[in-house]
XYZ file of C-alpha atoms in Angstrom:
484
model
C -12.170 22.333 -26.599
C -11.506 25.893 -25.455
C -8.279 26.485 -23.617
C -10.210 27.751 -20.580
C -11.720 24.279 -20.177
C -8.424 22.473 -19.996
C -7.582 21.511 -16.425
C -4.307 19.591 -16.139
C -3.797 17.425 -13.075
C -0.257 18.751 -12.793
C -1.592 22.282 -12.347
C -3.928 21.399 -9.495
C -3.080 22.815 -6.093
C -2.947 20.068 -3.514
C -4.200 21.514 -0.269
C -4.251 18.453 1.959
C -5.691 20.457 4.847
C -9.129 20.369 3.261
C -11.018 17.207 2.354
C -13.197 19.385 0.131
C -10.372 19.797 -2.361
C -11.307 17.020 -4.844
C -14.971 18.066 -4.769
C -14.032 21.654 -5.608
C -11.867 20.613 -8.550
C -14.469 18.184 -9.879
C -17.292 20.682 -9.667
C -15.282 23.540 -11.150
C -14.043 21.404 -14.030
C -17.538 20.057 -14.723
C -18.850 23.623 -14.761
C -16.237 24.570 -17.359
C -17.287 21.561 -19.429
C -20.969 22.494 -18.937
C -21.851 19.077 -17.569
C -22.680 17.369 -14.298
C -19.742 16.067 -12.196
C -21.421 12.672 -12.589
C -21.299 12.878 -16.392
C -18.923 10.526 -18.210
C -17.712 13.611 -20.063
C -15.824 14.717 -16.956
C -14.075 11.347 -16.582
C -12.947 11.389 -20.209
C -11.694 14.962 -19.876
C -9.705 14.196 -16.727
C -8.122 11.207 -18.461
C -7.265 13.308 -21.493
C -5.489 15.870 -19.328
C -3.775 13.298 -17.110
C -0.027 13.655 -17.633
C 0.527 10.206 -16.128
C -1.907 8.387 -18.422
C 0.847 6.790 -20.499
C 2.042 4.820 -17.466
C -1.019 2.589 -17.878
C 0.614 1.277 -21.054
C 3.442 -0.157 -18.944
C 1.099 -2.772 -17.425
C -0.911 -5.762 -18.556
C -4.597 -4.981 -17.895
C -6.572 -8.260 -17.742
C -9.460 -8.712 -20.150
C -12.883 -9.380 -18.665
C -13.057 -12.710 -20.504
C -9.978 -13.961 -18.657
C -11.353 -13.383 -15.147
C -12.779 -16.672 -13.771
C -15.959 -15.280 -12.117
C -17.155 -13.383 -15.227
C -20.696 -13.985 -16.505
C -20.445 -13.574 -20.286
C -24.145 -12.708 -20.566
C -23.637 -9.516 -18.538
C -20.506 -8.033 -20.112
C -18.520 -7.269 -23.214
C -15.850 -9.899 -22.653
C -13.296 -8.182 -24.872
C -13.126 -5.062 -22.715
C -10.407 -4.576 -20.122
C -11.555 -5.356 -16.618
C -11.890 -2.701 -13.938
C -8.949 -3.585 -11.735
C -9.345 -2.020 -8.293
C -7.411 -4.719 -6.430
C -3.948 -3.165 -6.514
C -4.074 -2.992 -2.709
C -4.036 -6.793 -2.737
C -1.954 -7.622 -5.818
C -0.631 -5.047 -8.254
C -0.836 -5.600 -11.998
C 2.083 -7.068 -13.939
C 4.473 -4.595 -15.549
C 5.111 -5.541 -19.182
C 8.879 -5.517 -18.685
C 8.712 -8.352 -16.118
C 8.811 -11.080 -18.753
C 11.584 -9.280 -20.651
C 13.803 -9.093 -17.582
C 13.042 -12.650 -16.479
C 13.898 -13.932 -19.949
C 17.180 -11.990 -19.850
C 18.317 -13.684 -16.650
C 17.072 -17.107 -17.713
C 19.162 -16.662 -20.850
C 22.201 -15.711 -18.761
C 21.699 -18.809 -16.617
C 21.333 -20.996 -19.700
C 24.372 -19.616 -21.523
C 26.775 -18.539 -18.760
C 25.839 -20.647 -15.760
C 27.752 -19.651 -12.646
C 29.328 -16.658 -14.409
C 25.989 -14.873 -14.066
C 26.850 -14.073 -10.450
C 29.299 -11.340 -11.447
C 28.657 -10.565 -15.110
C 25.938 -9.011 -17.220
C 23.869 -5.895 -16.668
C 22.266 -7.351 -13.535
C 24.929 -9.475 -11.782
C 23.084 -11.898 -9.547
C 25.273 -11.310 -6.500
C 24.483 -7.601 -6.700
C 20.982 -7.761 -8.152
C 19.233 -6.157 -5.197
C 21.823 -3.385 -4.974
C 21.201 -2.524 -8.641
C 17.654 -1.394 -7.796
C 17.755 -0.418 -4.119
C 18.120 3.292 -4.890
C 14.856 3.247 -6.845
C 13.136 1.762 -3.801
C 14.777 4.231 -1.421
C 13.363 7.104 -3.470
C 9.833 5.712 -3.123
C 9.989 5.487 0.680
C 11.969 8.677 1.224
C 15.093 7.059 2.618
C 18.804 7.053 1.909
C 20.115 4.184 -0.160
C 22.135 2.747 2.715
C 19.017 2.697 4.936
C 17.120 0.246 2.715
C 17.599 -3.433 1.920
C 15.603 -5.665 -0.415
C 15.285 -9.132 1.065
C 12.981 -11.888 2.297
C 9.257 -11.365 2.866
C 7.654 -8.708 5.045
C 7.060 -10.881 8.118
C 10.571 -12.341 8.037
C 11.972 -8.809 7.946
C 9.662 -7.702 10.748
C 10.869 -10.569 12.943
C 14.521 -9.786 12.184
C 13.996 -6.138 13.091
C 11.952 -6.865 16.202
C 14.657 -9.212 17.486
C 16.958 -6.192 17.585
C 14.619 -3.338 18.484
C 12.548 -5.176 21.106
C 14.790 -5.689 24.126
C 12.394 -5.668 27.065
C 13.445 -4.542 30.531
C 11.545 -4.815 33.822
C 10.208 -1.275 33.336
C 9.858 -1.141 29.524
C 8.366 -4.334 28.121
C 5.206 -3.556 26.097
C 4.552 -3.404 22.351
C 1.882 -0.992 21.147
C -0.103 -1.786 17.974
C -3.564 -1.235 16.498
C -6.268 -3.656 17.626
C -7.129 -4.746 14.070
C -3.582 -5.063 12.801
C -3.033 -7.369 9.857
C -2.854 -10.960 11.218
C 0.815 -11.321 10.281
C 1.791 -8.318 12.398
C -0.420 -9.470 15.260
C 1.114 -12.945 15.257
C 4.631 -11.562 14.933
C 4.144 -9.367 18.004
C 2.578 -12.211 19.989
C 5.439 -14.546 19.181
C 8.110 -11.933 19.944
C 6.577 -11.462 23.395
C 6.377 -15.221 23.922
C 10.002 -15.573 22.817
C 10.968 -13.342 25.748
C 8.722 -15.277 28.142
C 6.346 -12.343 28.556
C 2.612 -12.409 29.226
C 0.910 -11.479 25.953
C -2.209 -10.157 27.692
C -0.198 -7.705 29.779
C 2.430 -6.743 27.238
C 0.505 -6.463 23.976
C -1.092 -3.034 24.172
C -3.740 -2.597 21.476
C -5.365 0.681 20.462
C -9.098 0.408 19.835
C -11.333 2.860 17.947
C -13.886 4.645 20.059
C -17.233 2.899 20.464
C -19.286 3.247 17.304
C -16.290 4.376 15.230
C -14.313 2.440 12.636
C -11.005 4.317 12.609
C -8.515 5.541 15.186
C -8.294 9.189 16.161
C -4.808 10.649 16.179
C -5.492 12.300 19.551
C -6.295 8.865 21.040
C -3.078 7.374 19.641
C -1.019 10.245 21.033
C -2.868 10.045 24.358
C -2.091 6.360 24.882
C 1.557 6.987 23.949
C 1.703 9.767 26.539
C 0.025 7.660 29.249
C 1.677 4.300 28.582
C 4.879 5.298 26.786
C 7.214 4.850 29.735
C 6.448 1.115 29.724
C 6.402 0.686 25.924
C 9.543 -0.628 24.241
C 8.271 -0.620 20.646
C 5.392 1.059 18.838
C 4.433 -0.871 15.715
C 1.641 0.509 13.526
C 0.569 0.305 9.915
C 1.353 3.206 7.644
C -2.031 2.676 6.018
C -4.452 0.368 7.818
C -5.241 -2.578 5.549
C -8.954 -2.883 6.442
C -10.164 0.694 6.789
C -7.658 2.390 4.484
C -6.800 4.923 7.208
C -3.450 6.676 6.770
C -1.780 7.255 10.123
C 0.151 10.425 10.899
C 3.572 8.799 10.770
C 5.711 11.843 11.685
C 3.566 12.838 14.696
C 3.376 9.299 16.019
C 7.123 8.837 15.537
C 7.925 12.073 17.373
C 5.551 11.305 20.233
C 6.858 7.775 20.679
C 10.504 8.742 20.593
C 9.933 11.537 23.100
C 8.739 8.830 25.510
C 11.803 6.692 24.809
C 10.098 4.156 22.522
C 11.376 2.773 19.246
C 8.812 3.445 16.523
C 8.371 1.169 13.507
C 5.820 0.838 10.719
C 4.445 -1.885 8.499
C 4.224 -0.039 5.179
C 2.646 -2.840 3.138
C -0.287 -0.579 2.181
C 1.709 2.653 2.179
C 4.781 2.020 -0.002
C 3.949 3.112 -3.540
C 0.620 4.511 -2.357
C 1.472 7.657 -0.408
C 4.439 10.000 -0.102
C 6.853 8.753 2.528
C 9.836 10.553 4.064
C 11.181 7.906 6.425
C 14.611 9.451 6.884
C 13.329 12.983 7.372
C 10.651 11.830 9.812
C 13.237 9.903 11.837
C 11.284 6.625 11.781
C 13.387 3.991 13.550
C 12.520 1.012 11.369
C 10.006 -0.098 8.773
C 9.245 -3.010 6.483
C 6.951 -3.574 3.529
C 6.018 -6.087 0.873
C 6.320 -5.233 -2.814
C 3.453 -7.081 -4.462
C 0.653 -4.611 -3.725
C 1.201 -1.047 -4.911
C 4.766 -1.941 -5.935
C 3.610 -4.571 -8.469
C 6.367 -7.177 -8.093
C 4.128 -10.269 -8.222
C 2.791 -12.570 -5.517
C 5.391 -13.205 -2.822
C 7.743 -10.615 -4.304
C 10.955 -9.390 -2.709
C 10.222 -7.285 0.376
C 11.844 -4.105 1.645
C 13.258 -3.163 5.034
C 14.542 0.120 6.461
C 16.538 1.156 9.512
C 17.389 4.833 10.064
C 21.074 5.642 9.706
C 21.198 6.950 13.290
C 21.091 3.292 14.364
C 23.714 2.063 11.903
C 26.407 1.543 14.549
C 24.238 0.641 17.540
C 21.438 -1.663 16.359
C 22.894 -5.020 15.355
C 21.129 -8.075 13.912
C 20.407 -10.888 16.354
C 20.602 -13.463 13.572
C 23.420 -13.200 11.056
C 24.014 -14.677 7.623
C 26.774 -14.544 5.032
C 25.221 -11.646 3.144
C 25.437 -9.417 6.210
C 29.231 -9.513 5.901
C 30.885 -6.534 4.158
C 31.060 -7.137 0.408
C 34.746 -6.304 0.019
C 35.819 -9.240 2.216
C 32.760 -11.487 1.969
C 34.356 -13.897 -0.468
C 37.617 -14.352 1.445
C 35.756 -17.032 3.432
C 37.778 -16.399 6.607
C 34.764 -16.681 8.945
C 35.796 -13.465 10.683
C 32.683 -11.353 10.597
C 32.957 -7.823 9.278
C 29.335 -6.795 9.683
C 27.852 -4.297 7.239
C 26.446 -1.288 9.100
C 22.723 -0.657 9.444
C 20.079 -2.614 7.578
C 22.622 -4.215 5.245
C 23.978 -6.206 8.162
C 20.551 -7.838 8.448
C 20.762 -9.460 5.004
C 21.076 -13.233 5.228
C 21.511 -14.664 1.747
C 22.153 -13.760 -1.866
C 19.218 -12.039 -3.581
C 16.762 -14.199 -5.585
C 17.457 -12.795 -9.031
C 14.108 -13.747 -10.588
C 12.288 -11.802 -7.868
C 14.706 -8.934 -8.389
C 13.746 -8.858 -12.085
C 10.038 -8.522 -11.369
C 10.605 -5.757 -8.844
C 13.054 -3.994 -11.162
C 10.401 -3.807 -13.897
C 7.964 -2.060 -11.567
C 10.431 0.298 -9.912
C 11.483 1.522 -13.346
C 7.890 2.611 -13.989
C 7.927 4.551 -10.725
C 11.201 6.055 -11.897
C 9.383 7.693 -14.818
C 7.491 9.947 -12.408
C 7.539 10.955 -8.727
C 5.518 9.947 -5.701
C 4.396 13.575 -5.464
C 2.880 13.408 -8.964
C 1.301 10.013 -8.312
C -0.158 11.219 -5.041
C -1.558 14.307 -6.765
C -3.436 12.135 -9.238
C -4.428 9.648 -6.535
C -6.090 12.310 -4.388
C -8.318 13.369 -7.269
C -8.940 9.823 -8.521
C -10.081 8.547 -5.125
C -11.906 11.834 -4.513
C -13.820 11.259 -7.757
C -14.751 7.748 -6.617
C -15.905 9.113 -3.262
C -17.924 11.874 -4.950
C -19.792 9.481 -7.219
C -20.515 6.983 -4.432
C -22.001 9.753 -2.306
C -23.868 11.191 -5.307
C -25.625 7.940 -6.176
C -25.571 5.748 -3.079
C -25.873 7.940 0.018
C -28.418 6.881 2.615
C -31.837 8.447 2.051
C -33.723 8.686 5.355
C -36.902 9.541 3.440
C -36.578 6.354 1.384
C -35.496 3.537 3.702
C -35.930 0.964 0.919
C -33.167 2.528 -1.148
C -29.900 0.570 -0.821
C -26.969 2.683 0.330
C -23.195 2.545 0.596
C -21.211 3.864 3.536
C -17.526 4.769 3.269
C -15.628 3.964 6.468
C -12.292 5.318 5.210
C -11.648 8.841 6.565
C -12.893 11.655 4.280
C -9.814 13.811 4.947
C -7.319 13.320 2.139
C -4.378 13.488 4.542
C -5.857 10.490 6.411
C -6.140 8.052 3.528
C -4.316 6.667 0.502
C -6.054 5.516 -2.649
C -8.245 2.848 -1.024
C -11.856 3.381 0.028
C -13.465 0.751 2.241
C -17.190 0.367 1.666
C -19.988 -1.233 3.660
C -23.449 -1.864 2.250
C -27.063 -1.935 3.400
C -27.540 -5.084 1.283
C -25.620 -8.367 1.753
C -22.001 -7.606 0.862
C -21.157 -11.092 -0.375
C -23.901 -10.779 -2.980
C -22.637 -7.346 -4.070
C -19.102 -8.681 -4.389
C -20.263 -11.691 -6.403
C -22.286 -9.478 -8.762
C -19.339 -7.124 -9.266
C -17.095 -10.059 -10.135
C -19.638 -11.332 -12.648
C -19.422 -7.949 -14.362
C -15.660 -7.821 -14.737
C -14.680 -5.883 -11.615
C -11.657 -7.023 -9.618
C -11.776 -5.692 -6.068
C -11.418 -7.196 -2.638
C -13.867 -8.308 0.052
C -12.587 -8.702 3.591
C -14.425 -10.250 6.500
C -16.560 -9.349 8.237
C -18.320 -6.891 5.902
C -15.966 -4.639 3.944
C -15.380 -4.129 0.231
C -11.983 -2.593 -0.420
C -11.755 -0.584 -3.639
C -8.404 0.876 -4.685
C -8.030 2.994 -7.842
C -4.253 3.012 -8.381
C -2.848 6.114 -10.111
C -0.167 4.177 -12.009
C -2.664 2.265 -14.139
C -6.245 3.204 -13.246
C -8.168 5.925 -15.037
C -11.019 8.259 -14.223
C -13.067 6.349 -16.779
C -12.414 3.179 -14.745
C -14.021 4.922 -11.791
C -17.028 6.031 -13.846
C -17.514 2.505 -15.237
C -17.230 1.034 -11.746
C -19.978 3.295 -10.421
C -22.322 2.279 -13.249
C -21.616 -1.410 -12.647
C -21.968 -0.977 -8.888
C -25.550 0.188 -9.433
C -26.538 -2.983 -11.283
C -24.648 -5.143 -8.764
C -26.504 -3.552 -5.841
C -29.841 -3.956 -7.626
C -29.178 -7.648 -8.271
C -28.002 -8.192 -4.683
C -31.149 -6.531 -3.324
C -33.374 -8.643 -5.564
C -31.609 -11.811 -4.430
C -32.041 -10.794 -0.788
C -35.756 -10.094 -1.354
C -36.227 -13.430 -3.099
C -34.506 -15.254 -0.263
C -36.556 -13.527 2.442
C -39.414 -15.605 3.916
C -42.798 -14.536 2.586
């Protein structure tokens, strides 16, 4: 191939102010290759020039034959599946088993001595990897703790940040927040004896729209902020895939005297975060989605250092005591400052191992490089969906796919949320039969997430081909089921 045709992802200029950026790159590169942007040739070229492609080798990619819903008559069972479900559960890093076996061996051969010996002393296991996590979320090491699950951490933080007064007693969140966040907010209000209907302020999209406009979020903060104690939003909305403007929302909320926190379950490991620089008050996230630590993995929590001496935990455990005197057992609390004072118990070392394996993969690159690839990877998926499955007003019989995730690259991560003109449950079932792992969420959304750590441009191209046959089969099934 001529040198003029070689387009490296690392050389691409990321202008996030224009959602046309991926289209421009795809079309220009295809022109250099003398092919259509829809041609498989482009996907293979982009993979060849991808400087992150070797990271895929760090993960186990399931084979189609091992996925339970597969129909062997429709697929080559020995191929790797198309795994676009990293927004639900990330793939397993290959080092997970190695690290688990190491600690199981320590337990078997050293017993209790594993707490303070070996390369990953159990009593300090979380602290061995916390800096890797802090880098991913753009925080200082002392602002991050690895502990519990997301909702436990959210409750612990809310107990300290939500201190309602007669004039400031509301919590602001998005109307379609993930159920865990919704229930956590409800129960925090009930814990304080407050009326949920009056105190739970939910932001709705405009009529006929799926996502929230930043001007509407800022407007409600301006109008209601004086009575809001805490603003709690997603970093990336789980259903629509919308990325919220975290720094603007944080600034606006704090200017009105609110604490501002974020659930980063769908943001950590997906987008670039700068929690310390943005001044976010608190945040929490799970680690089993884009951070690939396995189901129920060890979660993360953050509190900005500006609160390290003023925000104290409401519930305290042994692990919140300063390490240097923790084992004197004098029962005279010397509380660790900041988020470390919120830790309750010793870290679960087997969960630490799984998370360690994934964070090391992240450590081989940067979030900036991953985001660069992600923008083009998801942009390629968007381009092909629009190319093949846009609504055709002149042909109302043609099935179509609508993307409800914002088109602007600065307003989304890697996930696209799709709705269909044919029954979505049938489309999802047909995709699963053909070796595609993605995620359907009620009432009518298919969430598709090409993850830059382990997904390829060829994965996207294969998905689009399979999507066509899945839609055709779903339409035929719907026609057959229709009354004659």
